[in-house]
Amino acid sequence: MKICLGIESTAHTLGIGVINSEGKILKQVQKTFIPEIGGGIHPRKAAEHHFKYARELIKEVKNSNNFNLKDINYVAFSQGPGLGVCLRVGAVIARTLHQTLNIPLIGVNHCLAHLEIGKLFCDAKDPICVYTSGGNTQIIGFDGGRYRVFGETLDIPIGNMLDVFSREAHLQHPGGPKVEKLAKLSNKFVELPYTVKGMDFSFSGLLTAAINKLEAGEKLEDMCFSIQEVSFGMLVEVTERALAHTEKNEVLLTGGVAANLRLQEMLKIMAEEHGATFYVVPKQVAGDNGAMIAWTGLLQANYRQFLKIDESNVLPKWRIDEIEIPWIN
Ligand code: ATP
Ligand code: FE2
């Protein structure tokens, strides 16, 4: 049995998780930076937040009754993609633990971690993954030794679109849950741009139109309802095509926007029409968290994918399709 400690710090959340090779989470702690009302995530302020809480979180992990610090075999960290200044905080903590505990250091791709923890918790084998969050929106599937991105946003991520719309509507960050709640109060559809180009999609035209229509007097709940129907419809269309093309029989929804019940419902209906099983990552590991980094670290450790300190620079633009995946065949 091996144990890995994982550190997540790509954006707003500093998270530390400890997991064992049976997939049991032994500890999960986190602190999330919340921007002031009306503001987005300011990278430097988020990084300062992470530095401020790093010691406290490490202390909590140290005081766990489930394990001793000396039982930990590996330390993994989110090496990218994400905000450079935030990533660097996690990297510093990881390098420090690597040296003080004298254990191997592992650099994990954040998107890969969302997928792998989703597969673990849902017991999915080879799904089409719908990865929707504040910073990423991609339709991904495994093919020929790598995860391939079948479709992705051409501009802003879907969670970011929901957050910016909410900010314009004077709702508090994060916007996704607020939009979902208000959408439930309406079933009036207001026309908005639906943009799918090939296998990719775009949300910025939709965002601008929605803000304009809100300012022109459309009701907020009608706009929330319509934004969800249009943006989720785009995701479902591309996922359906990826599913049909690959003939896979599982769909896995992951990332922060996976919490949305309407998105879950739409994908489930589509998946079942294709005879595929629909899975959604459990809430506990849906948002950014350290446990997903730790779990992916363990998968990489089996293939001795360890980093020397001078190879541990952060990679803010690191794409999932650049990585060879030896643990799936
Ligand atoms: P990543 O670094 O992977 O891009 P992230 O930094 O965006 O992740 P997550 O916690 O994965 O962090 O996702 C946060 C996003 O999820 C926010 O944009 C938030 O509005 C959105 N979100 C959360 N709950 C819901 C919901 N119920 N409906 C829609 N969106 C939601
Ligand atoms: Fe994330």
PDB file of N, CA and C in Angstrom, residues 97-185:
ATOM      1  N   LEU A  97       8.264  19.711   0.880  1.00  0.00           N
ATOM      2  CA  LEU A  97       7.940  18.395   1.456  1.00  0.00           C
ATOM      3  C   LEU A  97       8.826  17.310   0.840  1.00  0.00           C
ATOM      4  N   HIS A  98       9.075  17.437  -0.449  1.00  0.00           N
ATOM      5  CA  HIS A  98       9.956  16.490  -1.154  1.00  0.00           C
ATOM      6  C   HIS A  98      11.322  16.429  -0.467  1.00  0.00           C
ATOM      7  N   GLN A  99      11.835  17.598  -0.101  1.00  0.00           N
ATOM      8  CA  GLN A  99      13.172  17.619   0.511  1.00  0.00           C
ATOM      9  C   GLN A  99      13.150  17.262   1.990  1.00  0.00           C
ATOM     10  N   THR A 100      12.154  17.765   2.717  1.00  0.00           N
ATOM     11  CA  THR A 100      12.163  17.499   4.159  1.00  0.00           C
ATOM     12  C   THR A 100      11.763  16.053   4.465  1.00  0.00           C
ATOM     13  N   LEU A 101      10.818  15.496   3.698  1.00  0.00           N
ATOM     14  CA  LEU A 101      10.397  14.112   3.963  1.00  0.00           C
ATOM     15  C   LEU A 101      11.217  13.107   3.148  1.00  0.00           C
ATOM     16  N   ASN A 102      12.025  13.639   2.218  1.00  0.00           N
ATOM     17  CA  ASN A 102      12.860  12.799   1.371  1.00  0.00           C
ATOM     18  C   ASN A 102      12.041  11.752   0.596  1.00  0.00           C
ATOM     19  N   ILE A 103      11.001  12.236  -0.087  1.00  0.00           N
ATOM     20  CA  ILE A 103      10.137  11.360  -0.887  1.00  0.00           C
ATOM     21  C   ILE A 103      10.063  11.912  -2.323  1.00  0.00           C
ATOM     22  N   PRO A 104       9.775  11.038  -3.314  1.00  0.00           N
ATOM     23  CA  PRO A 104       9.734  11.498  -4.707  1.00  0.00           C
ATOM     24  C   PRO A 104       8.681  12.582  -4.957  1.00  0.00           C
ATOM     25  N   LEU A 105       9.016  13.449  -5.904  1.00  0.00           N
ATOM     26  CA  LEU A 105       8.168  14.594  -6.277  1.00  0.00           C
ATOM     27  C   LEU A 105       7.506  14.282  -7.629  1.00  0.00           C
ATOM     28  N   ILE A 106       6.207  14.552  -7.727  1.00  0.00           N
ATOM     29  CA  ILE A 106       5.463  14.210  -8.948  1.00  0.00           C
ATOM     30  C   ILE A 106       4.673  15.425  -9.430  1.00  0.00           C
ATOM     31  N   GLY A 107       4.816  15.767 -10.706  1.00  0.00           N
ATOM     32  CA  GLY A 107       4.063  16.884 -11.293  1.00  0.00           C
ATOM     33  C   GLY A 107       2.826  16.347 -11.999  1.00  0.00           C
ATOM     34  N   VAL A 108       1.660  16.857 -11.613  1.00  0.00           N
ATOM     35  CA  VAL A 108       0.401  16.326 -12.133  1.00  0.00           C
ATOM     36  C   VAL A 108      -0.305  17.389 -12.972  1.00  0.00           C
ATOM     37  N   ASN A 109      -0.893  16.951 -14.066  1.00  0.00           N
ATOM     38  CA  ASN A 109      -1.729  17.841 -14.881  1.00  0.00           C
ATOM     39  C   ASN A 109      -3.110  17.928 -14.220  1.00  0.00           C
ATOM     40  N   HIS A 110      -3.534  19.142 -13.984  1.00  0.00           N
ATOM     41  CA  HIS A 110      -4.774  19.408 -13.247  1.00  0.00           C
ATOM     42  C   HIS A 110      -6.015  18.818 -13.952  1.00  0.00           C
ATOM     43  N   CYS A 111      -6.064  18.931 -15.272  1.00  0.00           N
ATOM     44  CA  CYS A 111      -7.230  18.425 -16.034  1.00  0.00           C
ATOM     45  C   CYS A 111      -7.270  16.905 -15.955  1.00  0.00           C
ATOM     46  N   LEU A 112      -6.094  16.297 -16.103  1.00  0.00           N
ATOM     47  CA  LEU A 112      -5.992  14.845 -15.998  1.00  0.00           C
ATOM     48  C   LEU A 112      -6.491  14.377 -14.633  1.00  0.00           C
ATOM     49  N   ALA A 113      -6.135  15.146 -13.596  1.00  0.00           N
ATOM     50  CA  ALA A 113      -6.531  14.786 -12.230  1.00  0.00           C
ATOM     51  C   ALA A 113      -8.052  14.825 -12.067  1.00  0.00           C
ATOM     52  N   HIS A 114      -8.704  15.837 -12.643  1.00  0.00           N
ATOM     53  CA  HIS A 114     -10.176  15.880 -12.584  1.00  0.00           C
ATOM     54  C   HIS A 114     -10.772  14.604 -13.194  1.00  0.00           C
ATOM     55  N   LEU A 115     -10.195  14.166 -14.305  1.00  0.00           N
ATOM     56  CA  LEU A 115     -10.703  12.973 -14.992  1.00  0.00           C
ATOM     57  C   LEU A 115     -10.445  11.709 -14.192  1.00  0.00           C
ATOM     58  N   GLU A 116      -9.221  11.561 -13.730  1.00  0.00           N
ATOM     59  CA  GLU A 116      -8.855  10.304 -13.062  1.00  0.00           C
ATOM     60  C   GLU A 116      -9.602  10.133 -11.737  1.00  0.00           C
ATOM     61  N   ILE A 117      -9.800  11.220 -10.991  1.00  0.00           N
ATOM     62  CA  ILE A 117     -10.545  11.076  -9.724  1.00  0.00           C
ATOM     63  C   ILE A 117     -12.009  10.768 -10.039  1.00  0.00           C
ATOM     64  N   GLY A 118     -12.508  11.333 -11.132  1.00  0.00           N
ATOM     65  CA  GLY A 118     -13.885  11.039 -11.550  1.00  0.00           C
ATOM     66  C   GLY A 118     -14.040   9.568 -11.897  1.00  0.00           C
ATOM     67  N   LYS A 119     -13.086   9.038 -12.650  1.00  0.00           N
ATOM     68  CA  LYS A 119     -13.130   7.620 -13.019  1.00  0.00           C
ATOM     69  C   LYS A 119     -13.066   6.734 -11.779  1.00  0.00           C
ATOM     70  N   LEU A 120     -12.197   7.113 -10.847  1.00  0.00           N
ATOM     71  CA  LEU A 120     -12.052   6.318  -9.619  1.00  0.00           C
ATOM     72  C   LEU A 120     -13.372   6.272  -8.848  1.00  0.00           C
ATOM     73  N   PHE A 121     -13.950   7.435  -8.604  1.00  0.00           N
ATOM     74  CA  PHE A 121     -15.133   7.486  -7.745  1.00  0.00           C
ATOM     75  C   PHE A 121     -16.384   6.949  -8.433  1.00  0.00           C
ATOM     76  N   CYS A 122     -16.434   7.025  -9.767  1.00  0.00           N
ATOM     77  CA  CYS A 122     -17.624   6.535 -10.487  1.00  0.00           C
ATOM     78  C   CYS A 122     -17.425   5.110 -10.964  1.00  0.00           C
ATOM     79  N   ASP A 123     -16.200   4.602 -10.827  1.00  0.00           N
ATOM     80  CA  ASP A 123     -15.871   3.294 -11.351  1.00  0.00           C
ATOM     81  C   ASP A 123     -16.124   3.221 -12.867  1.00  0.00           C
ATOM     82  N   ALA A 124     -15.768   4.290 -13.551  1.00  0.00           N
ATOM     83  CA  ALA A 124     -15.892   4.329 -15.013  1.00  0.00           C
ATOM     84  C   ALA A 124     -14.583   3.831 -15.611  1.00  0.00           C
ATOM     85  N   LYS A 125     -14.689   3.130 -16.742  1.00  0.00           N
ATOM     86  CA  LYS A 125     -13.483   2.515 -17.323  1.00  0.00           C
ATOM     87  C   LYS A 125     -12.888   3.360 -18.452  1.00  0.00           C
ATOM     88  N   ASP A 126     -13.714   3.741 -19.407  1.00  0.00           N
ATOM     89  CA  ASP A 126     -13.194   4.412 -20.602  1.00  0.00           C
ATOM     90  C   ASP A 126     -14.232   5.417 -21.121  1.00  0.00           C
ATOM     91  N   PRO A 127     -14.486   6.453 -20.323  1.00  0.00           N
ATOM     92  CA  PRO A 127     -15.593   7.354 -20.673  1.00  0.00           C
ATOM     93  C   PRO A 127     -15.207   8.469 -21.639  1.00  0.00           C
ATOM     94  N   ILE A 128     -16.223   9.042 -22.286  1.00  0.00           N
ATOM     95  CA  ILE A 128     -16.088  10.378 -22.861  1.00  0.00           C
ATOM     96  C   ILE A 128     -16.277  11.322 -21.678  1.00  0.00           C
ATOM     97  N   CYS A 129     -15.301  12.180 -21.456  1.00  0.00           N
ATOM     98  CA  CYS A 129     -15.351  13.075 -20.294  1.00  0.00           C
ATOM     99  C   CYS A 129     -15.793  14.459 -20.717  1.00  0.00           C
ATOM    100  N   VAL A 130     -16.740  14.976 -19.995  1.00  0.00           N
ATOM    101  CA  VAL A 130     -17.184  16.342 -20.205  1.00  0.00           C
ATOM    102  C   VAL A 130     -16.614  17.130 -19.026  1.00  0.00           C
ATOM    103  N   TYR A 131     -15.556  17.871 -19.320  1.00  0.00           N
ATOM    104  CA  TYR A 131     -14.826  18.569 -18.260  1.00  0.00           C
ATOM    105  C   TYR A 131     -15.187  20.052 -18.320  1.00  0.00           C
ATOM    106  N   THR A 132     -15.998  20.471 -17.382  1.00  0.00           N
ATOM    107  CA  THR A 132     -16.542  21.829 -17.411  1.00  0.00           C
ATOM    108  C   THR A 132     -16.256  22.510 -16.088  1.00  0.00           C
ATOM    109  N   SER A 133     -15.511  23.585 -16.149  1.00  0.00           N
ATOM    110  CA  SER A 133     -15.193  24.273 -14.897  1.00  0.00           C
ATOM    111  C   SER A 133     -15.082  25.762 -15.165  1.00  0.00           C
ATOM    112  N   GLY A 134     -14.535  26.490 -14.166  1.00  0.00           N
ATOM    113  CA  GLY A 134     -14.359  27.922 -14.341  1.00  0.00           C
ATOM    114  C   GLY A 134     -13.247  28.248 -15.326  1.00  0.00           C
ATOM    115  N   GLY A 135     -12.251  27.352 -15.401  1.00  0.00           N
ATOM    116  CA  GLY A 135     -11.080  27.629 -16.229  1.00  0.00           C
ATOM    117  C   GLY A 135     -10.949  26.754 -17.460  1.00  0.00           C
ATOM    118  N   ASN A 136     -11.791  25.734 -17.592  1.00  0.00           N
ATOM    119  CA  ASN A 136     -11.649  24.793 -18.703  1.00  0.00           C
ATOM    120  C   ASN A 136     -13.010  24.283 -19.176  1.00  0.00           C
ATOM    121  N   THR A 137     -13.113  24.046 -20.474  1.00  0.00           N
ATOM    122  CA  THR A 137     -14.299  23.353 -21.008  1.00  0.00           C
ATOM    123  C   THR A 137     -13.833  22.501 -22.173  1.00  0.00           C
ATOM    124  N   GLN A 138     -13.781  21.188 -21.951  1.00  0.00           N
ATOM    125  CA  GLN A 138     -13.271  20.279 -22.980  1.00  0.00           C
ATOM    126  C   GLN A 138     -14.057  18.969 -22.966  1.00  0.00           C
ATOM    127  N   ILE A 139     -14.203  18.397 -24.151  1.00  0.00           N
ATOM    128  CA  ILE A 139     -14.783  17.059 -24.289  1.00  0.00           C
ATOM    129  C   ILE A 139     -13.608  16.139 -24.633  1.00  0.00           C
ATOM    130  N   ILE A 140     -13.337  15.189 -23.752  1.00  0.00           N
ATOM    131  CA  ILE A 140     -12.084  14.430 -23.809  1.00  0.00           C
ATOM    132  C   ILE A 140     -12.369  12.930 -23.824  1.00  0.00           C
ATOM    133  N   GLY A 141     -11.544  12.185 -24.549  1.00  0.00           N
ATOM    134  CA  GLY A 141     -11.653  10.729 -24.502  1.00  0.00           C
ATOM    135  C   GLY A 141     -10.293  10.100 -24.746  1.00  0.00           C
ATOM    136  N   PHE A 142     -10.096   8.901 -24.209  1.00  0.00           N
ATOM    137  CA  PHE A 142      -8.810   8.226 -24.373  1.00  0.00           C
ATOM    138  C   PHE A 142      -8.756   7.538 -25.738  1.00  0.00           C
ATOM    139  N   ASP A 143      -7.618   7.690 -26.424  1.00  0.00           N
ATOM    140  CA  ASP A 143      -7.468   7.060 -27.735  1.00  0.00           C
ATOM    141  C   ASP A 143      -5.992   6.969 -28.086  1.00  0.00           C
ATOM    142  N   GLY A 144      -5.503   5.763 -28.264  1.00  0.00           N
ATOM    143  CA  GLY A 144      -4.132   5.560 -28.726  1.00  0.00           C
ATOM    144  C   GLY A 144      -3.077   6.144 -27.794  1.00  0.00           C
ATOM    145  N   GLY A 145      -3.138   5.795 -26.524  1.00  0.00           N
ATOM    146  CA  GLY A 145      -2.081   6.161 -25.583  1.00  0.00           C
ATOM    147  C   GLY A 145      -2.191   7.529 -24.945  1.00  0.00           C
ATOM    148  N   ARG A 146      -3.178   8.312 -25.373  1.00  0.00           N
ATOM    149  CA  ARG A 146      -3.339   9.661 -24.797  1.00  0.00           C
ATOM    150  C   ARG A 146      -4.809   9.989 -24.625  1.00  0.00           C
ATOM    151  N   TYR A 147      -5.060  10.968 -23.795  1.00  0.00           N
ATOM    152  CA  TYR A 147      -6.392  11.567 -23.803  1.00  0.00           C
ATOM    153  C   TYR A 147      -6.422  12.574 -24.949  1.00  0.00           C
ATOM    154  N   ARG A 148      -7.439  12.474 -25.781  1.00  0.00           N
ATOM    155  CA  ARG A 148      -7.588  13.418 -26.895  1.00  0.00           C
ATOM    156  C   ARG A 148      -8.685  14.410 -26.559  1.00  0.00           C
ATOM    157  N   VAL A 149      -8.475  15.638 -26.996  1.00  0.00           N
ATOM    158  CA  VAL A 149      -9.518  16.647 -26.814  1.00  0.00           C
ATOM    159  C   VAL A 149     -10.350  16.650 -28.088  1.00  0.00           C
ATOM    160  N   PHE A 150     -11.563  16.129 -27.997  1.00  0.00           N
ATOM    161  CA  PHE A 150     -12.424  16.045 -29.194  1.00  0.00           C
ATOM    162  C   PHE A 150     -13.054  17.392 -29.516  1.00  0.00           C
ATOM    163  N   GLY A 151     -13.336  18.146 -28.479  1.00  0.00           N
ATOM    164  CA  GLY A 151     -13.929  19.463 -28.691  1.00  0.00           C
ATOM    165  C   GLY A 151     -13.640  20.332 -27.490  1.00  0.00           C
ATOM    166  N   GLU A 152     -13.560  21.641 -27.727  1.00  0.00           N
ATOM    167  CA  GLU A 152     -13.280  22.528 -26.595  1.00  0.00           C
ATOM    168  C   GLU A 152     -13.748  23.942 -26.903  1.00  0.00           C
ATOM    169  N   THR A 153     -13.734  24.770 -25.876  1.00  0.00           N
ATOM    170  CA  THR A 153     -14.167  26.138 -26.099  1.00  0.00           C
ATOM    171  C   THR A 153     -13.128  26.897 -26.912  1.00  0.00           C
ATOM    172  N   LEU A 154     -13.614  27.701 -27.808  1.00  0.00           N
ATOM    173  CA  LEU A 154     -12.723  28.521 -28.638  1.00  0.00           C
ATOM    174  C   LEU A 154     -12.391  29.830 -27.938  1.00  0.00           C
ATOM    175  N   ASP A 155     -13.146  30.165 -26.910  1.00  0.00           N
ATOM    176  CA  ASP A 155     -12.838  31.412 -26.188  1.00  0.00           C
ATOM    177  C   ASP A 155     -12.898  31.174 -24.682  1.00  0.00           C
ATOM    178  N   ILE A 156     -13.979  31.599 -24.025  1.00  0.00           N
ATOM    179  CA  ILE A 156     -13.998  31.491 -22.561  1.00  0.00           C
ATOM    180  C   ILE A 156     -14.588  30.157 -22.102  1.00  0.00           C
ATOM    181  N   PRO A 157     -14.188  29.690 -20.919  1.00  0.00           N
ATOM    182  CA  PRO A 157     -14.772  28.460 -20.369  1.00  0.00           C
ATOM    183  C   PRO A 157     -16.214  28.710 -19.897  1.00  0.00           C
ATOM    184  N   ILE A 158     -16.993  27.646 -19.834  1.00  0.00           N
ATOM    185  CA  ILE A 158     -18.415  27.804 -19.504  1.00  0.00           C
ATOM    186  C   ILE A 158     -18.626  28.349 -18.078  1.00  0.00           C
ATOM    187  N   GLY A 159     -17.827  27.862 -17.126  1.00  0.00           N
ATOM    188  CA  GLY A 159     -17.988  28.352 -15.740  1.00  0.00           C
ATOM    189  C   GLY A 159     -17.668  29.836 -15.647  1.00  0.00           C
ATOM    190  N   ASN A 160     -16.640  30.239 -16.373  1.00  0.00           N
ATOM    191  CA  ASN A 160     -16.260  31.651 -16.418  1.00  0.00           C
ATOM    192  C   ASN A 160     -17.400  32.481 -17.026  1.00  0.00           C
ATOM    193  N   MET A 161     -18.021  31.953 -18.076  1.00  0.00           N
ATOM    194  CA  MET A 161     -19.154  32.650 -18.698  1.00  0.00           C
ATOM    195  C   MET A 161     -20.278  32.844 -17.663  1.00  0.00           C
ATOM    196  N   LEU A 162     -20.586  31.797 -16.912  1.00  0.00           N
ATOM    197  CA  LEU A 162     -21.648  31.899 -15.899  1.00  0.00           C
ATOM    198  C   LEU A 162     -21.246  32.898 -14.795  1.00  0.00           C
ATOM    199  N   ASP A 163     -19.975  32.871 -14.434  1.00  0.00           N
ATOM    200  CA  ASP A 163     -19.493  33.774 -13.367  1.00  0.00           C
ATOM    201  C   ASP A 163     -19.530  35.240 -13.825  1.00  0.00           C
ATOM    202  N   VAL A 164     -19.115  35.483 -15.070  1.00  0.00           N
ATOM    203  CA  VAL A 164     -19.099  36.869 -15.559  1.00  0.00           C
ATOM    204  C   VAL A 164     -20.532  37.387 -15.729  1.00  0.00           C
ATOM    205  N   PHE A 165     -21.407  36.543 -16.256  1.00  0.00           N
ATOM    206  CA  PHE A 165     -22.804  36.954 -16.385  1.00  0.00           C
ATOM    207  C   PHE A 165     -23.366  37.316 -15.010  1.00  0.00           C
ATOM    208  N   SER A 166     -23.094  36.484 -14.025  1.00  0.00           N
ATOM    209  CA  SER A 166     -23.618  36.717 -12.666  1.00  0.00           C
ATOM    210  C   SER A 166     -23.069  38.012 -12.091  1.00  0.00           C
ATOM    211  N   ARG A 167     -21.797  38.248 -12.364  1.00  0.00           N
ATOM    212  CA  ARG A 167     -21.181  39.479 -11.866  1.00  0.00           C
ATOM    213  C   ARG A 167     -21.903  40.685 -12.461  1.00  0.00           C
ATOM    214  N   GLU A 168     -22.169  40.619 -13.765  1.00  0.00           N
ATOM    215  CA  GLU A 168     -22.888  41.719 -14.431  1.00  0.00           C
ATOM    216  C   GLU A 168     -24.289  41.870 -13.849  1.00  0.00           C
ATOM    217  N   ALA A 169     -24.847  40.756 -13.370  1.00  0.00           N
ATOM    218  CA  ALA A 169     -26.205  40.798 -12.809  1.00  0.00           C
ATOM    219  C   ALA A 169     -26.175  41.083 -11.302  1.00  0.00           C
ATOM    220  N   HIS A 170     -24.984  41.426 -10.782  1.00  0.00           N
ATOM    221  CA  HIS A 170     -24.791  41.758  -9.359  1.00  0.00           C
ATOM    222  C   HIS A 170     -25.094  40.584  -8.428  1.00  0.00           C
ATOM    223  N   LEU A 171     -24.780  39.382  -8.894  1.00  0.00           N
ATOM    224  CA  LEU A 171     -24.893  38.212  -8.024  1.00  0.00           C
ATOM    225  C   LEU A 171     -23.489  37.908  -7.504  1.00  0.00           C
ATOM    226  N   GLN A 172     -23.431  37.238  -6.368  1.00  0.00           N
ATOM    227  CA  GLN A 172     -22.110  36.996  -5.780  1.00  0.00           C
ATOM    228  C   GLN A 172     -21.397  35.808  -6.436  1.00  0.00           C
ATOM    229  N   HIS A 173     -20.079  35.880  -6.457  1.00  0.00           N
ATOM    230  CA  HIS A 173     -19.239  34.804  -6.990  1.00  0.00           C
ATOM    231  C   HIS A 173     -19.327  33.584  -6.050  1.00  0.00           C
ATOM    232  N   PRO A 174     -19.332  32.349  -6.506  1.00  0.00           N
ATOM    233  CA  PRO A 174     -19.347  31.925  -7.900  1.00  0.00           C
ATOM    234  C   PRO A 174     -20.759  31.964  -8.490  1.00  0.00           C
ATOM    235  N   GLY A 175     -20.830  32.288  -9.755  1.00  0.00           N
ATOM    236  CA  GLY A 175     -22.117  32.537 -10.393  1.00  0.00           C
ATOM    237  C   GLY A 175     -22.908  31.297 -10.755  1.00  0.00           C
ATOM    238  N   GLY A 176     -22.207  30.188 -11.085  1.00  0.00           N
ATOM    239  CA  GLY A 176     -22.895  28.990 -11.574  1.00  0.00           C
ATOM    240  C   GLY A 176     -24.088  28.567 -10.718  1.00  0.00           C
ATOM    241  N   PRO A 177     -23.867  28.405  -9.411  1.00  0.00           N
ATOM    242  CA  PRO A 177     -24.981  27.968  -8.564  1.00  0.00           C
ATOM    243  C   PRO A 177     -26.122  28.988  -8.504  1.00  0.00           C
ATOM    244  N   LYS A 178     -25.792  30.272  -8.601  1.00  0.00           N
ATOM    245  CA  LYS A 178     -26.837  31.321  -8.563  1.00  0.00           C
ATOM    246  C   LYS A 178     -27.681  31.244  -9.832  1.00  0.00           C
ATOM    247  N   VAL A 179     -26.992  31.077 -10.973  1.00  0.00           N
ATOM    248  CA  VAL A 179     -27.701  30.954 -12.254  1.00  0.00           C
ATOM    249  C   VAL A 179     -28.619  29.724 -12.216  1.00  0.00           C
ATOM    250  N   GLU A 180     -28.109  28.623 -11.683  1.00  0.00           N
ATOM    251  CA  GLU A 180     -28.909  27.396 -11.629  1.00  0.00           C
ATOM    252  C   GLU A 180     -30.181  27.610 -10.809  1.00  0.00           C
ATOM    253  N   LYS A 181     -30.036  28.271  -9.662  1.00  0.00           N
ATOM    254  CA  LYS A 181     -31.175  28.488  -8.765  1.00  0.00           C
ATOM    255  C   LYS A 181     -32.234  29.368  -9.434  1.00  0.00           C
ATOM    256  N   LEU A 182     -31.767  30.452 -10.053  1.00  0.00           N
ATOM    257  CA  LEU A 182     -32.716  31.378 -10.700  1.00  0.00           C
ATOM    258  C   LEU A 182     -33.369  30.732 -11.929  1.00  0.00           C
ATOM    259  N   ALA A 183     -32.614  29.901 -12.631  1.00  0.00           N
ATOM    260  CA  ALA A 183     -33.143  29.252 -13.843  1.00  0.00           C
ATOM    261  C   ALA A 183     -34.352  28.382 -13.516  1.00  0.00           C
ATOM    262  N   LYS A 184     -34.355  27.834 -12.311  1.00  0.00           N
ATOM    263  CA  LYS A 184     -35.468  26.957 -11.897  1.00  0.00           C
ATOM    264  C   LYS A 184     -36.784  27.713 -11.804  1.00  0.00           C
ATOM    265  N   LEU A 185     -36.702  29.047 -11.700  1.00  0.00           N
ATOM    266  CA  LEU A 185     -37.918  29.854 -11.544  1.00  0.00           C
ATOM    267  C   LEU A 185     -38.539  30.225 -12.886  1.00  0.00           C
TER     268      LEU A 185
END
